[in-house]
mmCIF file of C-alpha atoms in Angstrom:
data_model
loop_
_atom_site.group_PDB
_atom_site.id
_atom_site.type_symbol
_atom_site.label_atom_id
_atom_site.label_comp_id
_atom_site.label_asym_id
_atom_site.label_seq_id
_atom_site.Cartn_x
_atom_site.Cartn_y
_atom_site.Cartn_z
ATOM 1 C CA UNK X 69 -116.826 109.324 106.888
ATOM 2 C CA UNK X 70 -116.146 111.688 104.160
ATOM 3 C CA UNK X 71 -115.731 111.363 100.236
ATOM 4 C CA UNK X 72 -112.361 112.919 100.689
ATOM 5 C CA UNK X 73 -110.623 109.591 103.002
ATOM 6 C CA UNK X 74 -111.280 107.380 99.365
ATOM 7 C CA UNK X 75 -109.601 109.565 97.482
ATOM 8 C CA UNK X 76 -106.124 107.877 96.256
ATOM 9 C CA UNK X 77 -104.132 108.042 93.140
ATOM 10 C CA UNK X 78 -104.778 105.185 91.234
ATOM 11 C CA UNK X 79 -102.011 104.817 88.106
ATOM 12 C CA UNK X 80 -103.317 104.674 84.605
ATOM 13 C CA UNK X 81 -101.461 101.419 83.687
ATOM 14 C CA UNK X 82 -103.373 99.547 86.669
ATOM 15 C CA UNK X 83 -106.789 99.681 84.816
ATOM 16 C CA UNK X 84 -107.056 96.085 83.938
ATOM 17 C CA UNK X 85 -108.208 96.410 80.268
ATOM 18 C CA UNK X 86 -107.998 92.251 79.683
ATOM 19 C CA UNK X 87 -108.685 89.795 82.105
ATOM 20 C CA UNK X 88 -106.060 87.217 82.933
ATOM 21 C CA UNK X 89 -105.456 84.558 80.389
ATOM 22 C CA UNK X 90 -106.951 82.276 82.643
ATOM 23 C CA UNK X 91 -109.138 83.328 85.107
ATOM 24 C CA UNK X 92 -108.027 81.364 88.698
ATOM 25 C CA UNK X 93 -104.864 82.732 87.784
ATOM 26 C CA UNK X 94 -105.561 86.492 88.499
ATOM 27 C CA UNK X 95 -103.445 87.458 91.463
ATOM 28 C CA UNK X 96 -104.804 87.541 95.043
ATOM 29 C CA UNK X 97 -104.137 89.145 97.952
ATOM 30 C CA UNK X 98 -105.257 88.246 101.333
ATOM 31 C CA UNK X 99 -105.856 90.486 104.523
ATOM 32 C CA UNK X 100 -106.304 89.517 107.839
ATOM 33 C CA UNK X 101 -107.936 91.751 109.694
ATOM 34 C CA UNK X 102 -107.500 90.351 112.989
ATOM 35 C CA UNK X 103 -103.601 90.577 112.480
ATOM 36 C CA UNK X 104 -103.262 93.147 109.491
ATOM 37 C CA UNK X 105 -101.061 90.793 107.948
ATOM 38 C CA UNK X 106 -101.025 90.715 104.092
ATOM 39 C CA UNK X 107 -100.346 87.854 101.877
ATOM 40 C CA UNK X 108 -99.511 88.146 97.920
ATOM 41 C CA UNK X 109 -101.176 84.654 96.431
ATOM 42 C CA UNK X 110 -102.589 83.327 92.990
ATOM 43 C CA UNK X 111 -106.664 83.129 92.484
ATOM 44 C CA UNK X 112 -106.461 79.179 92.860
ATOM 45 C CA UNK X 113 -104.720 79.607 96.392
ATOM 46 C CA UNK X 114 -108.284 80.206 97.489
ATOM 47 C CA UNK X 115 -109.032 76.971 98.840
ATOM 48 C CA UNK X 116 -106.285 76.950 101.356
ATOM 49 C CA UNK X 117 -108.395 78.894 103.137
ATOM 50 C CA UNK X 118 -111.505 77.401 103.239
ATOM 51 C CA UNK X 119 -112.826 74.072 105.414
ATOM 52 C CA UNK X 120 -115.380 71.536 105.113
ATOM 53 C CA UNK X 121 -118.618 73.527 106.368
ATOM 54 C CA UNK X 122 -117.737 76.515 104.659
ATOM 55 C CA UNK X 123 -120.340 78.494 102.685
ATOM 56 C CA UNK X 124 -119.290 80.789 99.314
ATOM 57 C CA UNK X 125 -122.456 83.256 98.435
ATOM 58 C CA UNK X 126 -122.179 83.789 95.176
ATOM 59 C CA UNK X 127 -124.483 86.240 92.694
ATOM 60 C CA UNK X 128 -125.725 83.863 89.937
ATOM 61 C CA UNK X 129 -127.191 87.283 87.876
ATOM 62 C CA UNK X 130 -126.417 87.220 84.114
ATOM 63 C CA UNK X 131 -125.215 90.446 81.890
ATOM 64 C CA UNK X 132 -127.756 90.513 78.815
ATOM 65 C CA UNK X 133 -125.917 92.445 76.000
ATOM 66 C CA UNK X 134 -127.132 95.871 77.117
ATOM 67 C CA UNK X 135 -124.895 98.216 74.419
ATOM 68 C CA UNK X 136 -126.699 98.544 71.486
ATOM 69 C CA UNK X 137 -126.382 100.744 68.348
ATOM 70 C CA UNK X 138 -129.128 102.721 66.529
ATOM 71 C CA UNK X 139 -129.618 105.191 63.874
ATOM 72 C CA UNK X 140 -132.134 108.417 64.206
ATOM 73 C CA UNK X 141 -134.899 108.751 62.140
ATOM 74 C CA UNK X 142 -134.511 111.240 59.113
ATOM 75 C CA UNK X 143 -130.943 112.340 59.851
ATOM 76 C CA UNK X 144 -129.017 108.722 59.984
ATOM 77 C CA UNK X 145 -127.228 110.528 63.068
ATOM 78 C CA UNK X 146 -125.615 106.718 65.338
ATOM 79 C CA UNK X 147 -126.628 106.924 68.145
ATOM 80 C CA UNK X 148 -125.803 104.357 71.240
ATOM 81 C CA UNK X 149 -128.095 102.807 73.632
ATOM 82 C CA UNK X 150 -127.989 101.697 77.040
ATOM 83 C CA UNK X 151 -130.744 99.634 77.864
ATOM 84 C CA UNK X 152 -131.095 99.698 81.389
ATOM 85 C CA UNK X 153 -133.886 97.964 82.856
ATOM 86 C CA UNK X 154 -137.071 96.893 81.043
ATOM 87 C CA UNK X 155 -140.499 98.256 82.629
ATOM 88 C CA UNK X 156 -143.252 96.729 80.861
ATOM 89 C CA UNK X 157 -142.660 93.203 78.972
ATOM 90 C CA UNK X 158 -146.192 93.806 77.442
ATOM 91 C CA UNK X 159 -145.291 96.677 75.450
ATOM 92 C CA UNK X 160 -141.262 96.371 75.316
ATOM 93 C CA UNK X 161 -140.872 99.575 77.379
ATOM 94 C CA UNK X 162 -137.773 100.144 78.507
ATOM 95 C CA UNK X 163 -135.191 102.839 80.690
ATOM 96 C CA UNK X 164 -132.491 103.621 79.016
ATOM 97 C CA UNK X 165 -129.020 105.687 78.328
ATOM 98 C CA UNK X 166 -128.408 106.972 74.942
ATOM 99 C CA UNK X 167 -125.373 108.857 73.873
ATOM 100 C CA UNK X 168 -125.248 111.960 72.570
ATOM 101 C CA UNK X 169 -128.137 112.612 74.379
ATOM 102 C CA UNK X 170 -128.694 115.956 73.372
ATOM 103 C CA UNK X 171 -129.804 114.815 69.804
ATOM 104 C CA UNK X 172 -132.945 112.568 70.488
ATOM 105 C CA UNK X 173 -136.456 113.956 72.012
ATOM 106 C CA UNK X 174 -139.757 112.736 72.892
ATOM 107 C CA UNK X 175 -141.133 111.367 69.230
ATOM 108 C CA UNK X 176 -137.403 110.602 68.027
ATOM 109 C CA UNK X 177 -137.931 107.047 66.082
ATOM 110 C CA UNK X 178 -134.202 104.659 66.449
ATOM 111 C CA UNK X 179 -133.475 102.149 63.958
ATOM 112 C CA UNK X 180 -131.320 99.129 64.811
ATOM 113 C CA UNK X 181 -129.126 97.967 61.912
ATOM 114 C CA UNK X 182 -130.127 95.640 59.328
ATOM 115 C CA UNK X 183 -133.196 94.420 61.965
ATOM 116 C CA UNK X 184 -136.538 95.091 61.339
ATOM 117 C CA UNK X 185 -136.176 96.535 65.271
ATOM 118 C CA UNK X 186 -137.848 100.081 65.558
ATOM 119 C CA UNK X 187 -137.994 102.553 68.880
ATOM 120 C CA UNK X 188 -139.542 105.219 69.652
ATOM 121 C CA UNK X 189 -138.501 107.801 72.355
ATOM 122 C CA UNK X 190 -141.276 108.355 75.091
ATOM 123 C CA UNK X 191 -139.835 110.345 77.719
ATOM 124 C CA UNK X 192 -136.601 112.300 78.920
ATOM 125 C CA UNK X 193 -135.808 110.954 82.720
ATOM 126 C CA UNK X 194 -132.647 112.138 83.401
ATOM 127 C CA UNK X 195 -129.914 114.538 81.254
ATOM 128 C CA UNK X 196 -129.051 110.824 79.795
ATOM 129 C CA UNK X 197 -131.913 109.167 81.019
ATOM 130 C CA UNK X 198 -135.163 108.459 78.433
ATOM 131 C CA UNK X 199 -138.010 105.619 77.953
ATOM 132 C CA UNK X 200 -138.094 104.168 74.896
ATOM 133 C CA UNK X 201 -140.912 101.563 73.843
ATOM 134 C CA UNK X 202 -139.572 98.867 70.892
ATOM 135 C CA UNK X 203 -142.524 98.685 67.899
ATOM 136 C CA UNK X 204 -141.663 95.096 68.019
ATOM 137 C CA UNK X 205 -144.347 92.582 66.717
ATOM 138 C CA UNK X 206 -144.226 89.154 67.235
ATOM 139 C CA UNK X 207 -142.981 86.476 70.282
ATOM 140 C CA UNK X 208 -141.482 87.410 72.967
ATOM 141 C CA UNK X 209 -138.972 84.698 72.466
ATOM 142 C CA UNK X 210 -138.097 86.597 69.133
ATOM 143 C CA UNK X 211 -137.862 89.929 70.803
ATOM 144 C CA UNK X 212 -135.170 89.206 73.146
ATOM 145 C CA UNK X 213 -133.248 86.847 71.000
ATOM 146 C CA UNK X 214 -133.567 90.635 68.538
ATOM 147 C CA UNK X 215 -132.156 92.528 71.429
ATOM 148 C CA UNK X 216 -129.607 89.598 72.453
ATOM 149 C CA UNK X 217 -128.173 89.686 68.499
ATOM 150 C CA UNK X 218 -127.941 93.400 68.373
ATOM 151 C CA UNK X 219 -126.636 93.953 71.752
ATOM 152 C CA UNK X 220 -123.044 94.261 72.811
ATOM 153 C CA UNK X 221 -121.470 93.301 75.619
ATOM 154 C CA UNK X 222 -121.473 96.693 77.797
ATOM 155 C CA UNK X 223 -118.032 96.211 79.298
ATOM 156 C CA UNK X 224 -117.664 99.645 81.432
ATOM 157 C CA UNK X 225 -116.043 102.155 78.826
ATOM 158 C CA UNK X 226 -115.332 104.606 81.525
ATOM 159 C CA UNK X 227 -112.624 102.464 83.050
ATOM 160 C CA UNK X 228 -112.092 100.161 79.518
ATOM 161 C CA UNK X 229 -111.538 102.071 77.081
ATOM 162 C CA UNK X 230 -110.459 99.545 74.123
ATOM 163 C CA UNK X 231 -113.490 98.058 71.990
ATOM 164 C CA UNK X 232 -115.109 95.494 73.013
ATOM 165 C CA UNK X 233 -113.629 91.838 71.552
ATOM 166 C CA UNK X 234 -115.595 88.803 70.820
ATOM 167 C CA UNK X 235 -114.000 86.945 74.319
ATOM 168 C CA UNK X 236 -115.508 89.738 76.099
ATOM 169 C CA UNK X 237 -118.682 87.539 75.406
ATOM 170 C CA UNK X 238 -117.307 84.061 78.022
ATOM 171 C CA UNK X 239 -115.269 86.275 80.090
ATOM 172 C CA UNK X 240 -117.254 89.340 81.032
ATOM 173 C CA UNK X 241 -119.728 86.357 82.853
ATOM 174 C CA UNK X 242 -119.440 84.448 85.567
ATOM 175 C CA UNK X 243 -119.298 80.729 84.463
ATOM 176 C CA UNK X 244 -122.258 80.370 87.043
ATOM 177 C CA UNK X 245 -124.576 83.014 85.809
ATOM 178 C CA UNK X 246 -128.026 81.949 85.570
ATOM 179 C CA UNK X 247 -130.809 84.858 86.297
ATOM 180 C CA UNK X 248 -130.391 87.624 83.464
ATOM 181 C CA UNK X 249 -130.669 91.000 84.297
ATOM 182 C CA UNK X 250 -127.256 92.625 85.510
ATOM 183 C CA UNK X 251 -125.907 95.662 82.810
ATOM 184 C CA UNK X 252 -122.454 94.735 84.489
ATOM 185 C CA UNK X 253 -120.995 91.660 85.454
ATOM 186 C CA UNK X 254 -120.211 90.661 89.688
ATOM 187 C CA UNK X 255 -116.538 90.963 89.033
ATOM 188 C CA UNK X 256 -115.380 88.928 92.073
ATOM 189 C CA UNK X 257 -117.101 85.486 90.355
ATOM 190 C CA UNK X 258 -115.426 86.598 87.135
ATOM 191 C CA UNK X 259 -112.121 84.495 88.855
ATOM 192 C CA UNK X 260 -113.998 81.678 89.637
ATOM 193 C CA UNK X 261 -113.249 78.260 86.911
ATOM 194 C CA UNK X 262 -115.051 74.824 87.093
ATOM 195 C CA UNK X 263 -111.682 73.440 88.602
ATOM 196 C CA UNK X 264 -112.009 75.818 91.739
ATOM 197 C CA UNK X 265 -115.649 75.046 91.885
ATOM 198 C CA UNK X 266 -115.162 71.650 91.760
ATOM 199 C CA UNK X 267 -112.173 71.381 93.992
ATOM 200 C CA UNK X 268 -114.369 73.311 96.337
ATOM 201 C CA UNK X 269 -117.111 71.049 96.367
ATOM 202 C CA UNK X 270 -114.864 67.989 96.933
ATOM 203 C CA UNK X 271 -113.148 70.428 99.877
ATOM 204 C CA UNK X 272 -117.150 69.982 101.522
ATOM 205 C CA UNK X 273 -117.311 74.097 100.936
ATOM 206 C CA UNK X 274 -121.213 74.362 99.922
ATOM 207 C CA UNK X 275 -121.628 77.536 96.884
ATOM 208 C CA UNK X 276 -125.138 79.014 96.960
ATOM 209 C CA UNK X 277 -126.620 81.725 94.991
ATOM 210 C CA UNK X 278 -128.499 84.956 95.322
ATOM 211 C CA UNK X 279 -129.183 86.916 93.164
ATOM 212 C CA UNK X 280 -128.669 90.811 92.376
ATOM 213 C CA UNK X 281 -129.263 92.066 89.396
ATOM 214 C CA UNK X 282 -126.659 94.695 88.906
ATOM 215 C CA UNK X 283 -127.640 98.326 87.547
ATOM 216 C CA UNK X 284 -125.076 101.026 86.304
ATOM 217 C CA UNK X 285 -125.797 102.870 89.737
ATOM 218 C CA UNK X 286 -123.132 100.700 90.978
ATOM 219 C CA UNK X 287 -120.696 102.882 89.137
ATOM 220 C CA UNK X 288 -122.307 105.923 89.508
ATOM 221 C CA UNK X 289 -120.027 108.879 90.709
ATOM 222 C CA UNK X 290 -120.555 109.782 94.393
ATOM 223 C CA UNK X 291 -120.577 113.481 94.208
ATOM 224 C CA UNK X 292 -121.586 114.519 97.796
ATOM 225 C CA UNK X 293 -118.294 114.942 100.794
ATOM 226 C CA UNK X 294 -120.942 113.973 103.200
ATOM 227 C CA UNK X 295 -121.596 110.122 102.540
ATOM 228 C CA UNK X 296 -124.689 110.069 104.387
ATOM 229 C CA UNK X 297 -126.499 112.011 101.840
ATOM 230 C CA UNK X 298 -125.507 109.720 98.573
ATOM 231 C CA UNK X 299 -128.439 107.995 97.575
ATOM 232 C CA UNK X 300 -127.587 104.336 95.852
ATOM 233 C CA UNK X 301 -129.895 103.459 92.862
ATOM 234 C CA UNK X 302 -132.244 100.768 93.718
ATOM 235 C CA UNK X 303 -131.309 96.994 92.399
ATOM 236 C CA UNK X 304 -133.584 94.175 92.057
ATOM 237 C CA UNK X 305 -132.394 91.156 94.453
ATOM 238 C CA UNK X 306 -132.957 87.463 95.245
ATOM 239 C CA UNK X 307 -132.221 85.268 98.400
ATOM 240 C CA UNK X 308 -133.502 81.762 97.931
ATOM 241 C CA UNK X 309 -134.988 79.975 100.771
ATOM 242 C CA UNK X 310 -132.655 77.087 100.419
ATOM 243 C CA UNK X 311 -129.467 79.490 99.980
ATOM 244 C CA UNK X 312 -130.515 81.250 103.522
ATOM 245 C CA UNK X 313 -130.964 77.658 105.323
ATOM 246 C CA UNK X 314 -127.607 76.837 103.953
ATOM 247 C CA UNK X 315 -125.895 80.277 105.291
ATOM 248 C CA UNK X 316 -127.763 80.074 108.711
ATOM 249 C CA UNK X 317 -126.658 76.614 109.369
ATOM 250 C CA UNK X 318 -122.959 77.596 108.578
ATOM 251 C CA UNK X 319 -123.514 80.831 111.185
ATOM 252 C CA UNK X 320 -124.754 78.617 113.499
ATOM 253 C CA UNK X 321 -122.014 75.656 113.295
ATOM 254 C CA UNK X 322 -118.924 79.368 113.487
ATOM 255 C CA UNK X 323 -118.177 78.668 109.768
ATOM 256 C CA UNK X 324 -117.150 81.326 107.536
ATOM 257 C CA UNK X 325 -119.747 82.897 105.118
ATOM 258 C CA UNK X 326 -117.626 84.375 102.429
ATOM 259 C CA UNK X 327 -119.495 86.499 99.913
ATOM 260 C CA UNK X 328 -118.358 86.486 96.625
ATOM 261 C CA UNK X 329 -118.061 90.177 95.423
ATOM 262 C CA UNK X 330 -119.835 93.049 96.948
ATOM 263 C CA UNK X 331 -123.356 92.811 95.383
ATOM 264 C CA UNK X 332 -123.759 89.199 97.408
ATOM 265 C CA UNK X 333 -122.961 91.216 100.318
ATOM 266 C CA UNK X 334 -125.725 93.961 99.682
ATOM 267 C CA UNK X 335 -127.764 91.302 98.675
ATOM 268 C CA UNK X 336 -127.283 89.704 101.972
ATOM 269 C CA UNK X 337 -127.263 92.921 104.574
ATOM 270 C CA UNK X 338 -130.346 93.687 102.852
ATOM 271 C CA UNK X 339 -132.050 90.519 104.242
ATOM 272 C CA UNK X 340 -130.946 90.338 106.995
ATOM 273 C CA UNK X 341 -133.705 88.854 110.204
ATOM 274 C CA UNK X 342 -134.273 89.603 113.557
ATOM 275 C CA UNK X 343 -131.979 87.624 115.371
ATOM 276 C CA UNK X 344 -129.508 88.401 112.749
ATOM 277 C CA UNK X 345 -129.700 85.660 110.161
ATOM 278 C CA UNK X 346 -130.250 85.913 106.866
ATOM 279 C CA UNK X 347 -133.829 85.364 105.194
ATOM 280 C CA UNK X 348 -135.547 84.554 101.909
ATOM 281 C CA UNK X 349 -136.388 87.686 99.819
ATOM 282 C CA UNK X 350 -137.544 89.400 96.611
ATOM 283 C CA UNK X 351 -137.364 92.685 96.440
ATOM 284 C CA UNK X 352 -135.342 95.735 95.864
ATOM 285 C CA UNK X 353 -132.419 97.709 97.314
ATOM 286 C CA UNK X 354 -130.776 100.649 97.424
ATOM 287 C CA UNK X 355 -128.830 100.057 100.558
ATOM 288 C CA UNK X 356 -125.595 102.119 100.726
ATOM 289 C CA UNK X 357 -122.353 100.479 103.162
ATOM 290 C CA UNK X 358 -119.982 102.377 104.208
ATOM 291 C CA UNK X 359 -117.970 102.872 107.236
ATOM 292 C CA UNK X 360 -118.527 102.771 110.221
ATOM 293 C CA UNK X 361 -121.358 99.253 109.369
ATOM 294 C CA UNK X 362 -121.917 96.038 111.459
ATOM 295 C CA UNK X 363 -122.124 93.376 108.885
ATOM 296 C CA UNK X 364 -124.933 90.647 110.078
ATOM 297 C CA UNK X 365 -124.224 87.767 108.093
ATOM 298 C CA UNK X 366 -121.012 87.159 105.987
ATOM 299 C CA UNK X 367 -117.438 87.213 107.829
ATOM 300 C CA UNK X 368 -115.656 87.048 104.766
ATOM 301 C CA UNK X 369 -115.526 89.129 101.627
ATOM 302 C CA UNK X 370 -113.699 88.454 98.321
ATOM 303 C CA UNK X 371 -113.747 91.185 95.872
ATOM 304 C CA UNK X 372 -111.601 92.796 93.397
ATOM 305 C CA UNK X 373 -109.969 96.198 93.886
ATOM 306 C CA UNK X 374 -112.159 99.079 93.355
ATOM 307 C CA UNK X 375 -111.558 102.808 91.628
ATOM 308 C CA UNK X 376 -111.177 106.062 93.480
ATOM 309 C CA UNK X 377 -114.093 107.238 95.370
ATOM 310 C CA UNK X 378 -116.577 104.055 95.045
ATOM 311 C CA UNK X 379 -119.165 102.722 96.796
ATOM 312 C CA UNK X 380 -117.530 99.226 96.218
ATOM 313 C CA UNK X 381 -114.024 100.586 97.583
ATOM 314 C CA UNK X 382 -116.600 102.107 100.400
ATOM 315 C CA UNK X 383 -118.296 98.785 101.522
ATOM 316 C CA UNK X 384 -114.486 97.030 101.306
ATOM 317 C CA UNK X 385 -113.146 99.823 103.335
ATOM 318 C CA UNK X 386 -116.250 99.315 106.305
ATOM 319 C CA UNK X 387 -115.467 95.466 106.197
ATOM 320 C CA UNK X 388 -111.558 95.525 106.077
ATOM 321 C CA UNK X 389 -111.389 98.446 108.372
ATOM 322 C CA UNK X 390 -110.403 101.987 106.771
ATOM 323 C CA UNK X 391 -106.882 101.946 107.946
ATOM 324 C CA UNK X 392 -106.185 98.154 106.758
ATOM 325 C CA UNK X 393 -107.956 98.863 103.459
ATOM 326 C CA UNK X 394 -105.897 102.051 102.796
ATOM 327 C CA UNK X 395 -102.868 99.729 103.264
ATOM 328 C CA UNK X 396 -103.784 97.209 101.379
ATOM 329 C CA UNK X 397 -104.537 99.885 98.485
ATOM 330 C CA UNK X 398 -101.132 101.593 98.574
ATOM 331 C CA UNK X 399 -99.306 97.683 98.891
ATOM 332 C CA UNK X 400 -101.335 96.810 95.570
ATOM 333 C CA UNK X 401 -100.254 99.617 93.814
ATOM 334 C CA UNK X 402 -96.524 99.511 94.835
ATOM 335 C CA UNK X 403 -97.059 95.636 93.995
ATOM 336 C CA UNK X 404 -98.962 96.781 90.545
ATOM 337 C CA UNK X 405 -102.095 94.775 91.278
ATOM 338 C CA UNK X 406 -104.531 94.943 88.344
ATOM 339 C CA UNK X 407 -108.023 96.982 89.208
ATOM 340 C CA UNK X 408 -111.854 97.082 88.258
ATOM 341 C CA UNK X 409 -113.518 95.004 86.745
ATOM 342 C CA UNK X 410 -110.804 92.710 84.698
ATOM 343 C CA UNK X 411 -108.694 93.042 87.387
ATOM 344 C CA UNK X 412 -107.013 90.957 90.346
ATOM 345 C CA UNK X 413 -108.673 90.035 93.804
ATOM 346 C CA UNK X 414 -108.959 90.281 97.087
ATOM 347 C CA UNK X 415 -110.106 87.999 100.249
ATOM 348 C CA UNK X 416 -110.490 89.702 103.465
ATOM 349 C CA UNK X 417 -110.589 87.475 106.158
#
């Protein structure tokens, strides 16, 4: 398929830039691909279509406070960082974004507010892109609750453009997340409340976790027509043995295996056996979906709706079906359904 088929016009207004007051009471939508019907529900509705036996796979990664703020050295000039992902706890090295880029070099020194927190720049990576190592000396317990006071919860400003608020805290988090590590939050758990989980526990529907650690590359612009040539960033995963024992025996009993959001998909196809079941991993991926795909494990996918062009709209589109996705797109917008990250849902069954 080509870049060009997920190209749609997506109104302005349908940005989600709050989440719902409460969260199980986003809107939902649910398609059936077998019949192509569509159904216009509430987030709580969920459970109507779930059965004792049932498994949710659900991402437990956590969003560490990855914005933060700095000063340069000898001109005062702000200057924002990204942290990205750390590569060396020993000496606090880390790969990150800063912004405007064009104003810190190799041997730049950052300052971090009132802190006693010092970086210095080590290398360029990318036009954004640089390592920075943190002249940090003491416990590493005291380092990261540094970084966690100074940080800022990095709600996507391409797509939100307000500031970020204090709720953005609770709400830009699953109320499962466990592992930190993601930059941005698995926006399909973001619906999820204690009530649903508990209603689906007493329902017998079993919850398990993997975990994928989610990196900005999940947003990053696809900027080649021919799909096949995009290369996704690579994302540090998790599948527990006991979470895979749980999915298998649900495969093997015809359950459904719903995964929560597209990361617990990728997580999943990217750990996937032999005989097609899934099994325990730690590792990386970069593994791209997009249509046409044979999904090996889950047969049922909640997520939220996705901007222009994604990978996420990508992987909904291979397992909705183009055609039915499309649809479902156009209906959500004629129906003004809320988008990205804050925004409403979607179970495609």
């Amino acid at each position: 398929m080509k870049l060009s088929e997920f190209k749609f016009d997506l109104p302005e207004n349908l940005l989600a830039q709050h989440p719902a007051k409460n969260r199980d009471e986003s809107r939902l939508m649910v398609l059936h691909r077998d019949s192509g019907k569509i159904e216009h529900r509430t987030f709580k509705d969920i459970l109507e279509y779930f059965t004792d036996g049932d498994v949710f796979v659900v991402n437990d990664t956590k969003v560490f406070p990855a914005r933060l703020y700095g000063n340069k050295e000898k001109t005062g000039a702000q200057i924002e960082v990204f942290l990205l992902r750390e590569l060396n706890k020993e000496i606090h090295l880390w790969d990150v974004l800063v912004d405007p880029a064009r104003k810190i070099r190799v041997g730049n020194k950052l300052y971090f507010g009132e802190s006693d927190m010092v970086a210095e720049v080590i290398d360029n990576t990318t036009s954004r892109g640089r390592t920075i190592k943190f002249l940090f000396d003491g416990p590493d317990e005291e380092f990261y609750k540094a970084l966690h006071d100074l940080g800022e919860t990095p709600i996507p400003k391409e797509f939100i453009t307000r500031e970020t608020e204090a709720a953005d805290k609770e709400r830009y988090q699953t109320i499962y997340a466990k592992n930190t590590g993601a930059v941005a939050a698995p926006s399909a758990g973001l619906h999820f409340t204690r009530e649903v989980m508990k209603r689906l526990e007493i329902k017998g529907v079993e919850v398990v976790p993997v975990t994928l650690h989610v990196g900005l590359g999940t947003f990053r612009t696809v900027d080649v027509e021919d799909l096949t040539k995009h290369k996704m960033d690579s994302e540090n995963f998790i599948v527990p043995a006991e979470s895979a024992t749980v999915v298998n025996h649900a495969l093997d009993a015809k359950k459904r295996v719903c995964a929560i959001g597209t990361t617990s998909m990728r997580a999943m196809e990217s750990s996937v056996s032999a005989n097609s079941r899934l099994k325990p991993t730690v590792g990386w991926t970069d593994k791209f979906i997009f249509p046409p795909y044979d999904f090996k494990i889950a047969n049922c996918l909640l997520t939220n709706f996705h901007t222009p062009e994604s990978t996420l709209m990508m992987m909904a589109s291979a397992f909705a079906g183009h055609e039915l996705l499309i649809e479902a797109y156009q209906t959500a917008i004629k129906e003004k359904y809320k988008f990205f990250s804050y925004g409403d849902a979607m179970l495609v069954l």
